[in-house]
CSV table of C-alpha atoms in Angstrom, one decimal:
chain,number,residue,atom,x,y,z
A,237,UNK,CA,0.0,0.0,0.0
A,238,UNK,CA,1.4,3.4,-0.9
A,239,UNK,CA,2.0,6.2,1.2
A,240,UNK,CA,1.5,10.0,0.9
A,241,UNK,CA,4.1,11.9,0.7
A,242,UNK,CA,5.5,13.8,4.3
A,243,UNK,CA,4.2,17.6,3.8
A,244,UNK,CA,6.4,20.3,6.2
A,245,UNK,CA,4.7,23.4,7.5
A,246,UNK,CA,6.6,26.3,8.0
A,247,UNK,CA,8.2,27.6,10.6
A,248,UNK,CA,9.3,24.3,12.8
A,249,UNK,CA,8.8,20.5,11.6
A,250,UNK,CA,5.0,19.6,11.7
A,251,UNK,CA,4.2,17.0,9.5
A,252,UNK,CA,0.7,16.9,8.0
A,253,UNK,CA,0.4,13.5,9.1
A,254,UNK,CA,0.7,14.6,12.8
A,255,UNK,CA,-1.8,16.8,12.2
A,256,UNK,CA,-4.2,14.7,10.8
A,257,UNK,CA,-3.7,11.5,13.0
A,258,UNK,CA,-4.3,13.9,15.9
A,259,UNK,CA,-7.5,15.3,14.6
A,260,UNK,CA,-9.1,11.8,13.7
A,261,UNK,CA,-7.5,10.5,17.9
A,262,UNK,CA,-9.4,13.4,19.3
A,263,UNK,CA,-12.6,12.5,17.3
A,264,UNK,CA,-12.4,8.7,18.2
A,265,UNK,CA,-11.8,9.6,21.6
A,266,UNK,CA,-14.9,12.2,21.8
A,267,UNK,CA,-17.3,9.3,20.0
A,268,UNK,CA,-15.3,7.1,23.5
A,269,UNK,CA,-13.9,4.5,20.6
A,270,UNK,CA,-11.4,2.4,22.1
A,271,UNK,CA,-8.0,2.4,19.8
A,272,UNK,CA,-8.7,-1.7,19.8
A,273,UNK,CA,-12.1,-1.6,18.6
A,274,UNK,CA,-11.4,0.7,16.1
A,275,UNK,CA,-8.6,-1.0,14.6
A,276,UNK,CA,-10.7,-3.7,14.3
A,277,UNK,CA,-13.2,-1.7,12.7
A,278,UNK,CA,-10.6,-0.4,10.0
A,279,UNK,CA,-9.1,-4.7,10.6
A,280,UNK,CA,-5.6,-2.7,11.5
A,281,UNK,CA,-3.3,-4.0,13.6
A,282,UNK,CA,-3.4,-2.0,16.7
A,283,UNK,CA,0.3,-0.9,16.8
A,284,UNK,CA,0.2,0.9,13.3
A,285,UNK,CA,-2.8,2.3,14.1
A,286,UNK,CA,-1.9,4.1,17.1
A,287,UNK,CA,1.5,5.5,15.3
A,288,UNK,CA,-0.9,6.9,12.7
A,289,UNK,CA,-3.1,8.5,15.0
A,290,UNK,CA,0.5,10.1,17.0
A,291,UNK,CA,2.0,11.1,13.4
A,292,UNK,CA,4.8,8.6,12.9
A,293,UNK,CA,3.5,7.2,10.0
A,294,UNK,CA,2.0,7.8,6.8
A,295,UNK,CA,-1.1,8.0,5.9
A,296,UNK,CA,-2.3,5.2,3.9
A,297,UNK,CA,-3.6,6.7,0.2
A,298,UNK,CA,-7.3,6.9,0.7
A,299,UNK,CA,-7.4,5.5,4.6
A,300,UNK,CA,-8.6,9.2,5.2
A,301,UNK,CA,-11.7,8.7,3.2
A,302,UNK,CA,-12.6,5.3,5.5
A,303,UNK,CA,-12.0,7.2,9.1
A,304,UNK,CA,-14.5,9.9,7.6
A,305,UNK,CA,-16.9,6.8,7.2
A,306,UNK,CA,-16.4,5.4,10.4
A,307,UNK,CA,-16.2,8.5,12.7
A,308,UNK,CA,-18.7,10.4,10.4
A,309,UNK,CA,-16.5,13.1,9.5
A,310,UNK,CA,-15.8,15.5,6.4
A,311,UNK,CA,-11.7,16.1,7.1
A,312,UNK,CA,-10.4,17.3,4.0
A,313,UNK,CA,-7.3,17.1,2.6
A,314,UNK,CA,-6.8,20.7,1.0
A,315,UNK,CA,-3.7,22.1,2.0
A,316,UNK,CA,-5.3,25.4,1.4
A,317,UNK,CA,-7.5,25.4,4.2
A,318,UNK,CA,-4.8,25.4,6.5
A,319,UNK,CA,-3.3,29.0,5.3
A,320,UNK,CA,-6.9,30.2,5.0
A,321,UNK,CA,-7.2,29.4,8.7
A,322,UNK,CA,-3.6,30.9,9.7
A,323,UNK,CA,-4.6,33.9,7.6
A,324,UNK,CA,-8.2,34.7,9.6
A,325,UNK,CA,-6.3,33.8,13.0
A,326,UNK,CA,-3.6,36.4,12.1
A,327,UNK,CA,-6.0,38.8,10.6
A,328,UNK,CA,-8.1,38.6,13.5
A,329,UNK,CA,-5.0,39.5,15.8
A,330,UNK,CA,-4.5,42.5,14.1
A,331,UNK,CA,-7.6,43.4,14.1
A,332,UNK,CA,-7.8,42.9,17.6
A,333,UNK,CA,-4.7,44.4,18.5
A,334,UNK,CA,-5.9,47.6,16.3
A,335,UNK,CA,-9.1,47.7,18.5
A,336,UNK,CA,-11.0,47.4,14.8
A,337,UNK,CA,-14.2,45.9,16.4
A,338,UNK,CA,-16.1,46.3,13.4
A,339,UNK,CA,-14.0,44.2,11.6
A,340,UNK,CA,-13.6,41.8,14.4
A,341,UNK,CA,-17.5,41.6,13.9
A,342,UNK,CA,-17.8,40.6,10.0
A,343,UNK,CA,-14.7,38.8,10.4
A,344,UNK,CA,-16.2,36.4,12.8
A,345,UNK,CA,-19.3,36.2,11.2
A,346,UNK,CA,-17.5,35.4,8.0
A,347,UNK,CA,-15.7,32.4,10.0
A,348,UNK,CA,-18.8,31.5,11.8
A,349,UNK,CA,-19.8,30.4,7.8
A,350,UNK,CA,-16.4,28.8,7.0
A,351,UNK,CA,-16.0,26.8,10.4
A,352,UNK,CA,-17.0,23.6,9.6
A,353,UNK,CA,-15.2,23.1,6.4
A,354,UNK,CA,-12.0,24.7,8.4
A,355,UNK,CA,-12.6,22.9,11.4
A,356,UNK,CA,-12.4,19.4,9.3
A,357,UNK,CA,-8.9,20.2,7.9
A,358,UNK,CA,-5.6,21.2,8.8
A,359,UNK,CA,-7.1,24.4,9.9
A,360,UNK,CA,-8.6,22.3,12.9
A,361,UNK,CA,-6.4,23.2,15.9
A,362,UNK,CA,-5.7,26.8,14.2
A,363,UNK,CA,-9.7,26.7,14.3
A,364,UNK,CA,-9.4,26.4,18.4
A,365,UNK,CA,-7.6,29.2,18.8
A,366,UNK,CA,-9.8,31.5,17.0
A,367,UNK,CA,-12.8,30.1,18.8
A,368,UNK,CA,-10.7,30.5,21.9
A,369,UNK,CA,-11.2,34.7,20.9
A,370,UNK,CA,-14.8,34.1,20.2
A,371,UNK,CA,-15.7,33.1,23.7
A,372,UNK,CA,-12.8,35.6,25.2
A,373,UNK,CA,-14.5,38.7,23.6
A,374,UNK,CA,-17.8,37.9,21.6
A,375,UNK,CA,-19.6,35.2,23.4
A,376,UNK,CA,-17.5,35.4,27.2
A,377,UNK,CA,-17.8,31.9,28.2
A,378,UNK,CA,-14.8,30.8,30.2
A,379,UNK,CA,-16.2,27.2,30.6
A,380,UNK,CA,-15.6,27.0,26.9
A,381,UNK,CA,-12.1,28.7,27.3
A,382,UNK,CA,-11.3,26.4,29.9
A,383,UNK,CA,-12.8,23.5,27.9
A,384,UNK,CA,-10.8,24.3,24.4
A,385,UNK,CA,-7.1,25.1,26.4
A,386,UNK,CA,-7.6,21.1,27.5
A,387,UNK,CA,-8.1,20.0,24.0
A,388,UNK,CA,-5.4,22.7,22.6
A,389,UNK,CA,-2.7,21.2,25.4
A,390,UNK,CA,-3.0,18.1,25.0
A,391,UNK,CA,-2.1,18.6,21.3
A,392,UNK,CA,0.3,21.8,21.6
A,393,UNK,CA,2.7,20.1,19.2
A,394,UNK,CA,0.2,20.7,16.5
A,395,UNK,CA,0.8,24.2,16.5
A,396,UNK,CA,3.2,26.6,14.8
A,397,UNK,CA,5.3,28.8,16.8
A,398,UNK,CA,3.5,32.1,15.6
A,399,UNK,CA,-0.1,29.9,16.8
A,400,UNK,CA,1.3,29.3,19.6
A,401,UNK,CA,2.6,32.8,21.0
A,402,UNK,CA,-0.7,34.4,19.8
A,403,UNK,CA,-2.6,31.4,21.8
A,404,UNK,CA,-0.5,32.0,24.7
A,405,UNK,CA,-1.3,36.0,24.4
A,406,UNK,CA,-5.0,34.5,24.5
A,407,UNK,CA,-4.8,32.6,27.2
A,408,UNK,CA,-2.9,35.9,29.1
A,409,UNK,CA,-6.1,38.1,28.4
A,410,UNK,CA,-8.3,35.5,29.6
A,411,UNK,CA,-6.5,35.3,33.3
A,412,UNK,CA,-5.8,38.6,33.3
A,413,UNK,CA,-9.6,39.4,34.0
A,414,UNK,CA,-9.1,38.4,37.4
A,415,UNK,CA,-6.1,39.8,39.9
A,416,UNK,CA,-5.9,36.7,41.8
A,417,UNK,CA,-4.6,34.8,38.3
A,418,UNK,CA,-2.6,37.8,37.0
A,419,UNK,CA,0.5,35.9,37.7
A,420,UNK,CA,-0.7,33.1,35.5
A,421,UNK,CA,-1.4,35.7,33.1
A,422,UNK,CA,2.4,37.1,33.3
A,423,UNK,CA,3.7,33.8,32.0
A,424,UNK,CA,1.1,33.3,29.4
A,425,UNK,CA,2.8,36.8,28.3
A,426,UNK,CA,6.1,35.8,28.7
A,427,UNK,CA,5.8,32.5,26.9
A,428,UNK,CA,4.2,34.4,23.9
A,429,UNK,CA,7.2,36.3,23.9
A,430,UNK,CA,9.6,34.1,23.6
A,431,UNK,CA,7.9,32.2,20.5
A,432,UNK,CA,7.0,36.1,18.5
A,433,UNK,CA,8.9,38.0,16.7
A,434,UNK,CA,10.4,41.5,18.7
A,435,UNK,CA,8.6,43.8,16.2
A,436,UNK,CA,5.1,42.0,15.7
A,437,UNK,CA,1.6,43.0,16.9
A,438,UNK,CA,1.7,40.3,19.0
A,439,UNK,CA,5.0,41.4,21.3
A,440,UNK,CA,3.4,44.9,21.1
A,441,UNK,CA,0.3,43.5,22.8
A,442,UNK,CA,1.7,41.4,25.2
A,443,UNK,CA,3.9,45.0,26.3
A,444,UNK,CA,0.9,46.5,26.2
A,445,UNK,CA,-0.8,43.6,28.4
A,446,UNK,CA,2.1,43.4,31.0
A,447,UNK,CA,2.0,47.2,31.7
A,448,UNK,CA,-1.5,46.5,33.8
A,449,UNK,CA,-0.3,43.5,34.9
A,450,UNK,CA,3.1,44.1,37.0
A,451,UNK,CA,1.2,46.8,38.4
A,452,UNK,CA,-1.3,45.1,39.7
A,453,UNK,CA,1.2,42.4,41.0
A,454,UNK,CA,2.7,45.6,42.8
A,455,UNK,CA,5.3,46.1,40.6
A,456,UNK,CA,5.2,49.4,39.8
A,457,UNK,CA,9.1,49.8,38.6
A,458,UNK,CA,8.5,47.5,36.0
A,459,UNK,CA,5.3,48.8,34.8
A,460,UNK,CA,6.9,51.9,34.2
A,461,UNK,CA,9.4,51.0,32.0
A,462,UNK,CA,7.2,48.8,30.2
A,463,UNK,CA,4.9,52.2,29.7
A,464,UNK,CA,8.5,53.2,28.2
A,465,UNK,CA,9.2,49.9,25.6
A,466,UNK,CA,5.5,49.1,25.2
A,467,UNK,CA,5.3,53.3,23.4
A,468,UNK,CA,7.5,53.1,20.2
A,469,UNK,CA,5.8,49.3,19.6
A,470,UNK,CA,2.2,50.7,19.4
A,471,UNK,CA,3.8,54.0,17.1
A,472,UNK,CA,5.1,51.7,15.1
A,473,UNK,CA,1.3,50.2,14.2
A,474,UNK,CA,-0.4,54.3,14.9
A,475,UNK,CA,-2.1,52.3,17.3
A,476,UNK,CA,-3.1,55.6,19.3
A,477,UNK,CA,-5.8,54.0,20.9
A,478,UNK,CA,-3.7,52.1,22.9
A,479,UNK,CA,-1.1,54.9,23.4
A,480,UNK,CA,-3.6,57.0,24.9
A,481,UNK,CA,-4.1,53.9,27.2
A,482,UNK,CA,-0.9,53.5,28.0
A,483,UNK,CA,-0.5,57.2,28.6
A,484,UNK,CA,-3.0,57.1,31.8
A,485,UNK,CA,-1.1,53.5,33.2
A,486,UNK,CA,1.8,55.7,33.1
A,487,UNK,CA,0.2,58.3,35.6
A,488,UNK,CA,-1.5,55.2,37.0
A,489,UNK,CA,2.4,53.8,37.8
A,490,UNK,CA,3.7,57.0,38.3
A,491,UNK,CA,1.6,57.8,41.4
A,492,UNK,CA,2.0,54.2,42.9
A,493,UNK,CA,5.9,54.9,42.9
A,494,UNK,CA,4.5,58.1,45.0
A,495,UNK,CA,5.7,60.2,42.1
A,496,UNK,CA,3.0,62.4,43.3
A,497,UNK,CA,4.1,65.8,41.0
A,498,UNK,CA,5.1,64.0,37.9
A,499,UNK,CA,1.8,62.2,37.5
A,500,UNK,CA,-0.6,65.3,38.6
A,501,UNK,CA,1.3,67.3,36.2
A,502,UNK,CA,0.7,64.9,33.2
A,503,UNK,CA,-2.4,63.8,34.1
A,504,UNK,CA,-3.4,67.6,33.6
A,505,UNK,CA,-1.9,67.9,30.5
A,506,UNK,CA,-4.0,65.0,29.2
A,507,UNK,CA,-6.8,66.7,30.2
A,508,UNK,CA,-5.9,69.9,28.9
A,509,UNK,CA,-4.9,68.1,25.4
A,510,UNK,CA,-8.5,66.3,25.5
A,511,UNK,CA,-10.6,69.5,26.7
A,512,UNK,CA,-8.7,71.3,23.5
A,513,UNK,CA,-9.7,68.6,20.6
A,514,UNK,CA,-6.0,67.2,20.5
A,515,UNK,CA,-6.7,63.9,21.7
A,516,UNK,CA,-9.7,61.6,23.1
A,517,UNK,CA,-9.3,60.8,26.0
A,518,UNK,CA,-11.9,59.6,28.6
A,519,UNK,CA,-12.5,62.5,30.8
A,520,UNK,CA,-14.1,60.3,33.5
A,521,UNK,CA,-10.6,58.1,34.0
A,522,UNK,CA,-8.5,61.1,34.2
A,523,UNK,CA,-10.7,62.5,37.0
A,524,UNK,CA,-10.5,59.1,38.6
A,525,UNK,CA,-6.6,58.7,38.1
A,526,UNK,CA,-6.6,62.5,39.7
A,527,UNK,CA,-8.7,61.9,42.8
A,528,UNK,CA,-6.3,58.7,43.2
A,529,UNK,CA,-3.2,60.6,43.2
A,530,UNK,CA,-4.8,63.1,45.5
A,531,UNK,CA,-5.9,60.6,48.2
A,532,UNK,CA,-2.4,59.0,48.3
A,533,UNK,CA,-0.6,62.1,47.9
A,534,UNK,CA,-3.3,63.2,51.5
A,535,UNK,CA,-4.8,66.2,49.2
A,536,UNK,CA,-8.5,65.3,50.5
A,537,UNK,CA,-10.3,67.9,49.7
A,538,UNK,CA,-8.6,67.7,46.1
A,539,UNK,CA,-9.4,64.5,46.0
A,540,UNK,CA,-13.2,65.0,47.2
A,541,UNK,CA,-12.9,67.7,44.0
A,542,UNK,CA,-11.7,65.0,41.1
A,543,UNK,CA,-14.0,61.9,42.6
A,544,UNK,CA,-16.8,64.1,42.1
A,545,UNK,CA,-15.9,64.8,38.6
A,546,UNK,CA,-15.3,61.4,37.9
A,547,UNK,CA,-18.4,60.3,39.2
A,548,UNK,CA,-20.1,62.8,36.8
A,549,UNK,CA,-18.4,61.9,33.9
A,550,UNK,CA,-19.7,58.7,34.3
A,551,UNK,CA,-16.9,56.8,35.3
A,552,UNK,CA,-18.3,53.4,36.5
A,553,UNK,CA,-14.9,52.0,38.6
A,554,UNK,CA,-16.3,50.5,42.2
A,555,UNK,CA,-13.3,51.9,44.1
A,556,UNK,CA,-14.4,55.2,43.6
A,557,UNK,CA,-17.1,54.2,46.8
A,558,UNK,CA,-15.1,54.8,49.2
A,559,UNK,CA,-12.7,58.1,47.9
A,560,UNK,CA,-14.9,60.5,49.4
A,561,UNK,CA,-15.8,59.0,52.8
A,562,UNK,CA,-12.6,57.9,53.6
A,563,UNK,CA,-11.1,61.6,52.6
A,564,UNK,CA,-13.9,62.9,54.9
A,565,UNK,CA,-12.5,60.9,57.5
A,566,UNK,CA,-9.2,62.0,57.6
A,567,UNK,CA,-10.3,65.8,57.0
A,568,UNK,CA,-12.0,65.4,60.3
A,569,UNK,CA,-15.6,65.9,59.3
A,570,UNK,CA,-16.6,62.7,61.0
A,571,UNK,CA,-20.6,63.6,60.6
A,572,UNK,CA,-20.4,64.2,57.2
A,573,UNK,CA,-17.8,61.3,56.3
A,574,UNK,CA,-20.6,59.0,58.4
A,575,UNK,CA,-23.5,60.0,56.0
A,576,UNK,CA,-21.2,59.6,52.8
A,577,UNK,CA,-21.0,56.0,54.4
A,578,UNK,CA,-24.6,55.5,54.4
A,579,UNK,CA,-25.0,56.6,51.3
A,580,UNK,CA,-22.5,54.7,49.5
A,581,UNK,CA,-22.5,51.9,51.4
A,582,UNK,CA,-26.1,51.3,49.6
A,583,UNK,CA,-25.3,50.7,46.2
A,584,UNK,CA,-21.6,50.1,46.0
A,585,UNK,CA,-19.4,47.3,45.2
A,586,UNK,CA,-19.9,43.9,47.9
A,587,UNK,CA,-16.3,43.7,47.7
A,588,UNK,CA,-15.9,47.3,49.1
A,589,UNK,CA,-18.6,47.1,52.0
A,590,UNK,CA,-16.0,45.9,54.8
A,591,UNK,CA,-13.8,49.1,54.5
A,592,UNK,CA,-17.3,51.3,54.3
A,593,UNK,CA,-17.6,49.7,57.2
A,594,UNK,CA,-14.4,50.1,59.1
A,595,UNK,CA,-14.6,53.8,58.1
A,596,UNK,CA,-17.7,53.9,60.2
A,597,UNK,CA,-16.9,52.3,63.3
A,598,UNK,CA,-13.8,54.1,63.5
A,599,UNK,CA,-15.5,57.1,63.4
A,600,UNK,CA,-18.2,55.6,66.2
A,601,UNK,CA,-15.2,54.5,68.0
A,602,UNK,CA,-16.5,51.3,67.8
A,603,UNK,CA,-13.2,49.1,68.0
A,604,UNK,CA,-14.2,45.7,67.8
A,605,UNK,CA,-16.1,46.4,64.7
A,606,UNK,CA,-13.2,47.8,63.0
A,607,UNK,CA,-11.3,45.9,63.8
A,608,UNK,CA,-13.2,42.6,62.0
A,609,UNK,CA,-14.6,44.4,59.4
A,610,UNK,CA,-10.8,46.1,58.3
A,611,UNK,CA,-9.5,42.9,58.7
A,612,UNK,CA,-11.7,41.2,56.4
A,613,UNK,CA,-11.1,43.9,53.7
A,614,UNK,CA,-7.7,43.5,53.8
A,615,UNK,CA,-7.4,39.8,54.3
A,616,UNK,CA,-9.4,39.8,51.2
A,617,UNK,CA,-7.2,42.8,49.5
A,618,UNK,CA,-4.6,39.8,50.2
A,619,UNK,CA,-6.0,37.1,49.2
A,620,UNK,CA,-7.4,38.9,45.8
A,621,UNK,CA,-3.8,39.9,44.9
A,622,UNK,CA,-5.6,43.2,45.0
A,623,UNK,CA,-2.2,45.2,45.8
A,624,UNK,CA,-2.8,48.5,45.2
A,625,UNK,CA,-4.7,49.1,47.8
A,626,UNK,CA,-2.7,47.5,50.3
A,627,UNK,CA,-0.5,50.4,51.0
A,628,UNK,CA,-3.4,53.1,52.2
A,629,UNK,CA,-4.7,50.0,53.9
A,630,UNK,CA,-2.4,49.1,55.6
A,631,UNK,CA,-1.2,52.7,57.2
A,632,UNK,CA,-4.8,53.2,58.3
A,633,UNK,CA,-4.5,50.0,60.3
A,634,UNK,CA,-1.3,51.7,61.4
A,635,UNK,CA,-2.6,54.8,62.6
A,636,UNK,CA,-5.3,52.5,64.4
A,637,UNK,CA,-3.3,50.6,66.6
A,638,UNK,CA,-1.1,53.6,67.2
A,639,UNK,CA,-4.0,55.8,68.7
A,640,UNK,CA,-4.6,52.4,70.6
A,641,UNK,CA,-1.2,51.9,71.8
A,642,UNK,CA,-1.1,48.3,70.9
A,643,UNK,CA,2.7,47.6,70.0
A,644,UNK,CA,2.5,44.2,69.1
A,645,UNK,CA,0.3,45.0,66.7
A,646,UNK,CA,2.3,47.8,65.4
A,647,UNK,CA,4.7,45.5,65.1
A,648,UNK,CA,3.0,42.9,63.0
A,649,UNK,CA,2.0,45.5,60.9
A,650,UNK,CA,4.9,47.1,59.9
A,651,UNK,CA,6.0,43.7,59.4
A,652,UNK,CA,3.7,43.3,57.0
A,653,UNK,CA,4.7,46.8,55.1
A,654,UNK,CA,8.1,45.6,55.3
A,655,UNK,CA,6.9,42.2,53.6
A,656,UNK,CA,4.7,44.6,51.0
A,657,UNK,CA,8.0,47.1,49.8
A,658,UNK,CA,10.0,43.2,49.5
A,659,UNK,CA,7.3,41.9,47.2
A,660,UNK,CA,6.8,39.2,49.5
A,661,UNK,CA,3.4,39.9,51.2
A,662,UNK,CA,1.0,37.4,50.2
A,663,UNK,CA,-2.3,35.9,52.2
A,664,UNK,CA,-0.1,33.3,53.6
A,665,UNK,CA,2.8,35.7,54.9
A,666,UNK,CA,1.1,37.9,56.5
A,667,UNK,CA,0.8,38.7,60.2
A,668,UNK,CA,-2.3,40.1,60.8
């Protein structure tokens, strides 16, 4: 019996064959075939059947044609489908990267009409990527995410290196969504990085990616200078979307390194280059980045001044709840500070209600009930991964058990803010 001929992909050695005996294993093992019974079925020896299926042999001429039969399939054998699929992954990148939703949108519905002749070729595992997209930013279903990484692991040596590194920027988005994962998102990043080439859209968005997330794993350093290389990448696309985005994570960094002057300062020329025309940005996250700078910088009455503003532009983040009341606190207005508690303390964010609290019953001088309540916020603050909080946090707990004259805890706090400026705080380390 003849034998096709070995086609190589570009890029590293992945033999058609492997591709295709992995394709018809998974399918036999979704329709819970046993590799004996099917060789019967196809009267195989078991042995040869199983190298076919992991790509060290070749395929039979025509064997294809009786695995459709059996497993009810429609693979086909066009080379062509496999560079059509590369081409809408990559193009979809692009797109994506260029933050062209609506060609995202006719794209997708254009593959939504191609999948299953795609999906039954070569294309197949490309397919799984793009599909990973669709349920990452059309349809958000992480089950599904979750459900196509298993499949896309266990064949991983399907894939092309430039598959794999935008797969891998995939899968950093996807755990990026939450803080508690983001350092499973950092080496999604990194491993996209090291498969990509330095000047495609794909190390440009994984820059752009890691800015947000070394801050939010309370490395601020880092995220600056990534604000720095991530800059002449997105130029090099006029990707000024995402400069402009990277513009505010720069003031963002810059007043977590308590850089208090060089963030106000551009922060305000942002807004005065977006109040002229020069540039769109959102009014509502400057205000917000603003009042931040002013809370940690102790400008509370400044910072009353830009929350308010945010709120009015519409900005919608949840940690704006607890700006204002927590300023009123420390300016000493403890009646009004206590009814900005009430209020807020209504329709904010659960996640926030503990500190709304803790405000409150140190106001009431009620110290068991701060106590708890601050302890749960920032217990959860750690165990969130949440760390950009933690430093106002964990000087008001500071200032607590100062006023209370309780060194030990003094001690285990400052312990703890020790433990925070070493990058080694975590929910397990710390000693409250």
């Amino acid at each position: 019996m003849s034998f096709q001929n070995t086609k190589h992909f570009t890029l590293k050695l992945i033999t058609s064959e492997h591709i295709m005996g992995a394709f018809y294993r998974f399918h036999r093992m979704q329709q819970n075939i046993s590799l004996s019974n099917f060789a019967k079925q196809l009267r195989m020896n078991k042995g040869f059947l199983s190298e076919l299926e992991n790509g060290k042999r070749h395929f039979p001429d025509g064997l294809y044609i009786q695995l459709n039969h059996l497993l009810h399939l429609q693979f086909n054998t066009d080379i062509e489908l496999w560079h059509q699929s590369r081409k809408t992954l990559f193009t979809l990148f692009d797109f994506f990267f260029l933050e062209q939703n609506d060609s995202i949108q006719q794209l997708c519905e254009n593959f939504d009409n191609q999948e299953s002749i795609l999906s039954n070729s070569y294309g197949f595992f490309v397919c799984l990527i793009i599909k990973i997209f669709y349920y990452l930013r059309i349809q958000r279903d992480n089950s599904k995410i979750i459900e196509i990484k298993n499949i896309i692991d266990t064949h991983i040596d399907c894939l092309q290196n430039d598959e794999l590194s935008i797969y891998y920027c995939f899968l950093g988005i996807f755990y990026k969504r939450s803080v508690s994962t983001n350092s499973i998102a950092l080496d999604y990043f990194k491993k996209s990085n090291q498969l990509c080439s330095p000047n495609s859209s794909v190390n440009a968005m994984n820059t752009f990616q890691l800015v947000s997330v070394y801050s939010e794993l309370n490395k601020y350093i880092i995220a600056y200078e990534k604000c720095i290389e991530c800059k002449p990448l997105l130029r090099q696309y006029n990707n000024y979307s995402r400069l402009i985005t990277i513009d505010m994570f720069e003031c963002i960094t810059l007043t977590n390194m308590h850089m208090f002057d060089e963030s106000k300062k551009k922060l305000l020329n942002i807004l005065s280059s977006t109040n002229n025309g020069t540039f769109n940005y959102c009014q509502d996250q400057i205000y917000h980045n603003l009042a931040w700078n002013a809370l940690l910088s102790q400008n509370y009455e400044e910072c009353i001044h830009y929350t308010n503003l945010a709120k009015d532009a519409g900005d919608p983040s949840p940690d704006l709840c607890y700006f204002i009341p927590f300023s009123l606190y420390k300016l000493n207005k403890p009646l009004n500070a206590l009814n900005e508690c009430s209020k807020v303390i209504k329709e904010c964010d659960h996640f926030y209600i503990p500190f709304i609290e803790a405000i409150s019953a140190k106001i009431q001088n009620k110290n068991n009930d701060f106590e708890t309540k601050i302890n749960i916020y920032y217990k959860s603050l750690l165990k969130n991964s949440n760390y950009e909080d933690i430093p106002l946090i964990q000087n008001f707990i500071l200032d607590y058990y100062e006023e209370a004259h309780d060194k030990e805890m003094m001690i285990n706090i400052l312990k703890d803010i020790k433990l925070n400026n070493e990058d080694k705080l975590n929910f397990k380390t710390s000693l409250l």
